[in-house]
Amino acid sequence: MTSHVASDARTGRKVLTDAEVAAYERDGFLRPEFRLPTDTLAELQDMVARLIADNPEAMDRGEPVSSMHSPDYSVFPLKANPDEWLAFAQTTQILDLVEDLVGPDIILWGTHLFHKAPKTGGRVNWHRDAANYPINPLATPNVWIAVTPSTVDNGCVKFIPGSHATRQKGRHVAKDDVDPEAMIALTLEEEFDESTAVAMELEPGQLYISDPFIIHGSDPNTSPQPRTGLSLRYFPATSVYEHDNTPDEYSGSSYTKFSGRPLFLMRGIDRSGKNDFSIGHATENGGVLTAR
Ligand SMILES: O=C(O)CCC(=O)C(=O)O
């Protein structure tokens, strides 16, 4: 039997304080004190600059760019070096931070670059990420790292605090007709009080973590500056990514494709014993990385 083990030790390191973990659980999102070290940020900015330069057509689509760590699985053709994106997603302090929230067994299942070009970068309609994620039980903190400044003027992300608490996925509909320029057209059909929204302004190297059930979105970029952030999507290996349970509604969309998606065990053990690290990989254990 194949053992899915990247490493077998809880590191015991902590990046988040107990108060930050409590705030994340209460609000459904968190901007921690932690920020990327200067050299790590410079490395990320260089990777992003090359990705943007190498993929003018993908960037022109005005959508999030997906799966830089696994470009063969991207929803549209993408020139990217998967090794450097995977290595970045395995940055020790980022995994330590995720470990503080979900424990030491960590799988990467998605990466997205949300690049809003100056003046033209579109809106991300209100949504809950959880909508149709095939992860069971559903837990998947999203780590969104600011590559450029992220401000109200250039369309930073906004959250409805506490809206994750219902653990409802919500009903989402495509609203292309309403806002053809939207970066994500799917919109949550649900009543909530937009006046309670909190704007997540970030300096480069700062990050937020968000719960999959939190209601969030962002406005168009009306500024002359770009607004770019990298989303790293992890889930605890106590949960299972159900490749055969991917909803038609989403799996065909250009933004997100769920079936056939390769998983990468970044740290720890596949506690569930049910995650498949061969799908999307050349070998049976292809998605099991050496631990960091
Ligand atoms: O970058 C944005 O504006 C939206 C980000 C988002 O919706 C996400 O990371 O799930």
GROMACS .gro file of C-alpha atoms and ligand atoms in nm:
model
  302
    1MET     CA    1   0.000   0.000   0.000
    2THR     CA    2   0.127   0.349  -0.080
    3SER     CA    3   0.193   0.562   0.222
    4HIS     CA    4   0.121   0.927   0.173
    5VAL     CA    5   0.369   1.089   0.405
    6ALA     CA    6   0.551   1.415   0.346
    7SER     CA    7   0.664   1.442   0.708
    8ASP     CA    8   0.537   1.314   1.036
    9ALA     CA    9   0.593   1.581   1.297
   10ARG     CA   10   0.391   1.871   1.429
   11THR     CA   11   0.645   2.150   1.408
   12GLY     CA   12   0.529   2.331   1.722
   13ARG     CA   13   0.625   2.662   1.564
   14LYS     CA   14   0.361   2.934   1.582
   15VAL     CA   15   0.313   3.225   1.348
   16LEU     CA   16  -0.034   3.330   1.464
   17THR     CA   17  -0.110   3.436   1.821
   18ASP     CA   18  -0.399   3.277   2.008
   19ALA     CA   19  -0.583   3.611   1.977
   20GLU     CA   20  -0.538   3.603   1.599
   21VAL     CA   21  -0.670   3.248   1.574
   22ALA     CA   22  -0.971   3.353   1.786
   23ALA     CA   23  -1.030   3.658   1.562
   24TYR     CA   24  -1.015   3.439   1.250
   25GLU     CA   25  -1.270   3.202   1.397
   26ARG     CA   26  -1.497   3.489   1.508
   27ASP     CA   27  -1.480   3.707   1.194
   28GLY     CA   28  -1.408   3.449   0.922
   29PHE     CA   29  -1.101   3.639   0.803
   30LEU     CA   30  -0.780   3.775   0.948
   31ARG     CA   31  -0.500   4.013   0.860
   32PRO     CA   32  -0.223   3.880   1.088
   33GLU     CA   33   0.076   4.077   1.211
   34PHE     CA   34   0.293   3.839   1.012
   35ARG     CA   35   0.418   3.965   0.679
   36LEU     CA   36   0.650   3.810   0.425
   37PRO     CA   37   1.019   3.872   0.485
   38THR     CA   38   1.162   4.124   0.236
   39ASP     CA   39   1.356   3.866   0.033
   40THR     CA   40   1.055   3.631   0.008
   41LEU     CA   41   0.837   3.919  -0.109
   42ALA     CA   42   1.099   4.021  -0.369
   43GLU     CA   43   1.106   3.660  -0.495
   44LEU     CA   44   0.726   3.656  -0.526
   45GLN     CA   45   0.717   3.992  -0.703
   46ASP     CA   46   0.973   3.864  -0.951
   47MET     CA   47   0.771   3.545  -1.015
   48VAL     CA   48   0.455   3.749  -1.068
   49ALA     CA   49   0.625   4.001  -1.300
   50ARG     CA   50   0.751   3.714  -1.518
   51LEU     CA   51   0.411   3.542  -1.514
   52ILE     CA   52   0.240   3.861  -1.629
   53ALA     CA   53   0.504   3.929  -1.899
   54ASP     CA   54   0.495   3.570  -2.027
   55ASN     CA   55   0.115   3.543  -2.047
   56PRO     CA   56  -0.029   3.854  -2.215
   57GLU     CA   57  -0.331   3.667  -2.354
   58ALA     CA   58  -0.420   3.509  -2.021
   59MET     CA   59  -0.390   3.849  -1.853
   60ASP     CA   60  -0.611   4.013  -2.115
   61ARG     CA   61  -0.896   3.781  -2.023
   62GLY     CA   62  -0.954   3.988  -1.711
   63GLU     CA   63  -1.009   3.672  -1.503
   64PRO     CA   64  -0.806   3.521  -1.220
   65VAL     CA   65  -0.514   3.315  -1.350
   66SER     CA   66  -0.527   2.966  -1.204
   67SER     CA   67  -0.293   2.675  -1.127
   68MET     CA   68   0.047   2.836  -1.176
   69HIS     CA   69   0.180   2.547  -0.962
   70SER     CA   70   0.028   2.302  -1.208
   71PRO     CA   71  -0.002   2.486  -1.540
   72ASP     CA   72  -0.105   2.175  -1.737
   73TYR     CA   73  -0.422   2.191  -1.534
   74SER     CA   74  -0.484   2.562  -1.585
   75VAL     CA   75  -0.824   2.649  -1.732
   76PHE     CA   76  -0.648   2.827  -2.020
   77PRO     CA   77  -0.294   2.792  -2.165
   78LEU     CA   78  -0.038   2.922  -1.919
   79LYS     CA   79   0.338   2.958  -1.933
   80ALA     CA   80   0.463   2.911  -1.577
   81ASN     CA   81   0.735   2.721  -1.395
   82PRO     CA   82   0.542   2.488  -1.161
   83ASP     CA   83   0.847   2.415  -0.946
   84GLU     CA   84   0.893   2.772  -0.833
   85TRP     CA   85   0.522   2.817  -0.753
   86LEU     CA   86   0.513   2.490  -0.559
   87ALA     CA   87   0.828   2.586  -0.371
   88PHE     CA   88   0.671   2.920  -0.288
   89ALA     CA   89   0.353   2.751  -0.162
   90GLN     CA   90   0.579   2.544   0.063
   91THR     CA   91   0.739   2.851   0.225
   92THR     CA   92   0.795   2.736   0.581
   93GLN     CA   93   0.633   3.033   0.754
   94ILE     CA   94   0.325   3.018   0.532
   95LEU     CA   95   0.279   2.648   0.611
   96ASP     CA   96   0.340   2.722   0.980
   97LEU     CA   97   0.064   2.980   0.965
   98VAL     CA   98  -0.175   2.736   0.798
   99GLU     CA   99  -0.076   2.473   1.056
  100ASP     CA  100  -0.184   2.714   1.331
  101LEU     CA  101  -0.536   2.700   1.185
  102VAL     CA  102  -0.585   2.347   1.055
  103GLY     CA  103  -0.309   2.132   1.203
  104PRO     CA  104   0.010   1.983   1.063
  105ASP     CA  105  -0.123   1.777   0.772
  106ILE     CA  106  -0.157   2.015   0.480
  107ILE     CA  107  -0.253   1.969   0.115
  108LEU     CA  108  -0.234   2.236  -0.156
  109TRP     CA  109  -0.518   2.213  -0.407
  110GLY     CA  110  -0.526   2.554  -0.575
  111THR     CA  111  -0.337   2.869  -0.664
  112HIS     CA  112  -0.480   3.183  -0.824
  113LEU     CA  113  -0.335   3.515  -0.924
  114PHE     CA  114  -0.589   3.797  -0.893
  115HIS     CA  115  -0.432   4.067  -1.108
  116LYS     CA  116  -0.639   4.383  -1.161
  117ALA     CA  117  -0.480   4.597  -1.429
  118PRO     CA  118  -0.478   4.974  -1.374
  119LYS     CA  119  -0.816   5.134  -1.458
  120THR     CA  120  -0.957   4.819  -1.619
  121GLY     CA  121  -0.935   4.547  -1.351
  122GLY     CA  122  -1.289   4.424  -1.289
  123ARG     CA  123  -1.518   4.360  -0.998
  124VAL     CA  124  -1.531   4.035  -0.804
  125ASN     CA  125  -1.896   3.990  -0.722
  126TRP     CA  126  -2.000   3.894  -0.370
  127HIS     CA  127  -1.955   3.524  -0.316
  128ARG     CA  128  -1.870   3.250  -0.070
  129ASP     CA  129  -1.573   3.042  -0.188
  130ALA     CA  130  -1.734   2.735  -0.034
  131ALA     CA  131  -2.009   2.737  -0.296
  132ASN     CA  132  -1.917   2.409  -0.458
  133TYR     CA  133  -1.577   2.306  -0.329
  134PRO     CA  134  -1.555   1.925  -0.335
  135ILE     CA  135  -1.369   1.901  -0.003
  136ASN     CA  136  -1.528   1.692   0.271
  137PRO     CA  137  -1.551   1.798   0.554
  138LEU     CA  138  -1.513   2.145   0.406
  139ALA     CA  139  -1.219   2.332   0.553
  140THR     CA  140  -0.979   2.529   0.339
  141PRO     CA  141  -0.816   2.851   0.451
  142ASN     CA  142  -0.733   3.083   0.163
  143VAL     CA  143  -0.403   3.267   0.209
  144TRP     CA  144  -0.414   3.583  -0.008
  145ILE     CA  145  -0.078   3.762  -0.028
  146ALA     CA  146  -0.054   4.121  -0.149
  147VAL     CA  147   0.202   4.154  -0.427
  148THR     CA  148   0.119   4.524  -0.483
  149PRO     CA  149  -0.050   4.764  -0.244
  150SER     CA  150  -0.416   4.667  -0.209
  151THR     CA  151  -0.636   4.966  -0.131
  152VAL     CA  152  -0.996   5.080  -0.155
  153ASP     CA  153  -0.902   5.278  -0.469
  154ASN     CA  154  -0.753   4.984  -0.655
  155GLY     CA  155  -1.022   4.736  -0.555
  156CYS     CA  156  -0.909   4.558  -0.239
  157VAL     CA  157  -1.111   4.264  -0.108
  158LYS     CA  158  -1.406   4.339   0.125
  159PHE     CA  159  -1.552   4.100   0.382
  160ILE     CA  160  -1.884   4.074   0.565
  161PRO     CA  161  -1.758   3.991   0.917
  162GLY     CA  162  -1.909   3.684   1.078
  163SER     CA  163  -2.099   3.581   0.763
  164HIS     CA  164  -1.914   3.247   0.764
  165ALA     CA  165  -2.086   3.143   1.088
  166THR     CA  166  -2.399   3.006   0.916
  167ARG     CA  167  -2.179   2.747   0.735
  168GLN     CA  168  -2.408   2.799   0.434
  169LYS     CA  169  -2.262   2.766   0.087
  170GLY     CA  170  -2.527   2.996  -0.059
  171ARG     CA  171  -2.678   3.001  -0.408
  172HIS     CA  172  -2.468   3.164  -0.679
  173VAL     CA  173  -2.577   3.272  -1.027
  174ALA     CA  174  -2.377   3.395  -1.327
  175LYS     CA  175  -2.432   3.766  -1.383
  176ASP     CA  176  -2.232   3.826  -1.700
  177ASP     CA  177  -2.519   4.026  -1.844
  178VAL     CA  178  -2.517   4.267  -1.551
  179ASP     CA  179  -2.142   4.332  -1.540
  180PRO     CA  180  -1.957   4.199  -1.846
  181GLU     CA  181  -1.628   4.334  -1.710
  182ALA     CA  182  -1.649   4.139  -1.384
  183MET     CA  183  -1.344   3.935  -1.290
  184ILE     CA  184  -1.575   3.679  -1.132
  185ALA     CA  185  -1.927   3.691  -1.264
  186LEU     CA  186  -2.083   3.443  -1.023
  187THR     CA  187  -2.284   3.632  -0.763
  188LEU     CA  188  -2.428   3.528  -0.432
  189GLU     CA  189  -2.807   3.545  -0.424
  190GLU     CA  190  -2.858   3.622  -0.060
  191GLU     CA  191  -2.966   3.916   0.155
  192PHE     CA  192  -2.695   4.066   0.373
  193ASP     CA  193  -2.599   4.409   0.495
  194GLU     CA  194  -2.331   4.550   0.264
  195SER     CA  195  -2.282   4.847   0.497
  196THR     CA  196  -2.102   4.615   0.741
  197ALA     CA  197  -1.830   4.531   0.485
  198VAL     CA  198  -1.470   4.564   0.600
  199ALA     CA  199  -1.210   4.670   0.340
  200MET     CA  200  -0.893   4.461   0.357
  201GLU     CA  201  -0.622   4.714   0.274
  202LEU     CA  202  -0.276   4.555   0.257
  203GLU     CA  203   0.079   4.661   0.190
  204PRO     CA  204   0.292   4.436  -0.030
  205GLY     CA  205   0.394   4.130   0.173
  206GLN     CA  206   0.096   4.155   0.407
  207LEU     CA  207  -0.170   3.888   0.373
  208TYR     CA  208  -0.514   3.787   0.475
  209ILE     CA  209  -0.651   3.443   0.552
  210SER     CA  210  -1.017   3.374   0.484
  211ASP     CA  211  -1.265   3.103   0.576
  212PRO     CA  212  -1.433   2.935   0.275
  213PHE     CA  213  -1.780   3.034   0.398
  214ILE     CA  214  -1.712   3.407   0.438
  215ILE     CA  215  -1.900   3.647   0.207
  216HIS     CA  216  -1.648   3.859   0.017
  217GLY     CA  217  -1.592   4.046  -0.307
  218SER     CA  218  -1.403   4.342  -0.448
  219ASP     CA  219  -1.470   4.657  -0.652
  220PRO     CA  220  -1.317   4.742  -0.990
  221ASN     CA  221  -0.974   4.901  -1.000
  222THR     CA  222  -1.034   5.268  -1.081
  223SER     CA  223  -0.678   5.371  -0.995
  224PRO     CA  224  -0.372   5.406  -1.221
  225GLN     CA  225  -0.196   5.136  -1.016
  226PRO     CA  226  -0.226   4.757  -1.056
  227ARG     CA  227  -0.372   4.551  -0.773
  228THR     CA  228  -0.231   4.201  -0.756
  229GLY     CA  229  -0.263   3.923  -0.500
  230LEU     CA  230  -0.169   3.556  -0.487
  231SER     CA  231  -0.420   3.310  -0.342
  232LEU     CA  232  -0.287   2.984  -0.199
  233ARG     CA  233  -0.558   2.731  -0.119
  234TYR     CA  234  -0.480   2.457   0.130
  235PHE     CA  235  -0.690   2.201   0.312
  236PRO     CA  236  -0.622   1.976   0.612
  237ALA     CA  237  -0.541   1.617   0.515
  238THR     CA  238  -0.807   1.502   0.759
  239SER     CA  239  -1.051   1.606   0.483
  240VAL     CA  240  -1.090   1.446   0.141
  241TYR     CA  241  -1.084   1.614  -0.198
  242GLU     CA  242  -1.359   1.426  -0.382
  243HIS     CA  243  -1.248   1.431  -0.745
  244ASP     CA  244  -1.557   1.242  -0.854
  245ASN     CA  245  -1.793   1.480  -0.675
  246THR     CA  246  -1.726   1.795  -0.873
  247PRO     CA  247  -2.036   1.993  -0.959
  248ASP     CA  248  -2.113   2.048  -1.329
  249GLU     CA  249  -2.217   2.401  -1.254
  250TYR     CA  250  -1.862   2.503  -1.168
  251SER     CA  251  -1.638   2.245  -1.327
  252GLY     CA  252  -1.705   2.386  -1.672
  253SER     CA  253  -1.652   2.751  -1.584
  254SER     CA  254  -1.342   2.918  -1.716
  255TYR     CA  255  -1.246   3.035  -1.369
  256THR     CA  256  -1.253   2.708  -1.182
  257LYS     CA  257  -1.220   2.347  -1.286
  258PHE     CA  258  -1.239   2.090  -1.009
  259SER     CA  259  -1.225   1.741  -1.155
  260GLY     CA  260  -0.882   1.598  -1.239
  261ARG     CA  261  -0.711   1.855  -1.019
  262PRO     CA  262  -0.372   1.739  -0.883
  263LEU     CA  263  -0.323   1.748  -0.506
  264PHE     CA  264   0.009   1.820  -0.336
  265LEU     CA  265   0.081   1.699   0.016
  266MET     CA  266   0.295   1.985   0.144
  267ARG     CA  267   0.349   1.872   0.502
  268GLY     CA  268   0.243   1.584   0.727
  269ILE     CA  269   0.041   1.274   0.645
  270ASP     CA  270  -0.275   1.208   0.449
  271ARG     CA  271  -0.470   1.142   0.771
  272SER     CA  272  -0.788   1.067   0.581
  273GLY     CA  273  -0.612   0.792   0.388
  274LYS     CA  274  -0.845   0.875   0.100
  275ASN     CA  275  -0.685   1.161  -0.091
  276ASP     CA  276  -0.559   1.063  -0.435
  277PHE     CA  277  -0.210   1.193  -0.512
  278SER     CA  278  -0.191   1.019  -0.849
  279ILE     CA  279  -0.467   1.211  -1.029
  280GLY     CA  280  -0.303   1.476  -1.246
  281HIS     CA  281   0.045   1.338  -1.171
  282ALA     CA  282   0.277   1.116  -1.376
  283THR     CA  283   0.334   0.871  -1.090
  284GLU     CA  284   0.121   0.716  -0.817
  285ASN     CA  285   0.281   0.923  -0.543
  286GLY     CA  286   0.353   1.223  -0.762
  287GLY     CA  287   0.176   1.471  -0.539
  288VAL     CA  288   0.361   1.385  -0.221
  289LEU     CA  289   0.632   1.646  -0.172
  290THR     CA  290   0.934   1.633   0.052
  291ALA     CA  291   0.838   1.815   0.368
  292ARG     CA  292   0.954   2.161   0.468
  293LIG     O1  293  -0.872   3.926  -0.528
  293LIG     C1  294  -0.993   3.949  -0.525
  293LIG     O2  295  -1.040   4.059  -0.553
  293LIG     C2  296  -1.089   3.839  -0.486
  293LIG     C3  297  -1.022   3.726  -0.416
  293LIG     C4  298  -1.115   3.612  -0.392
  293LIG     O3  299  -1.232   3.616  -0.415
  293LIG     C5  300  -1.058   3.488  -0.340
  293LIG     O4  301  -0.935   3.479  -0.319
  293LIG     O5  302  -1.137   3.394  -0.315
   0.00000   0.00000   0.00000
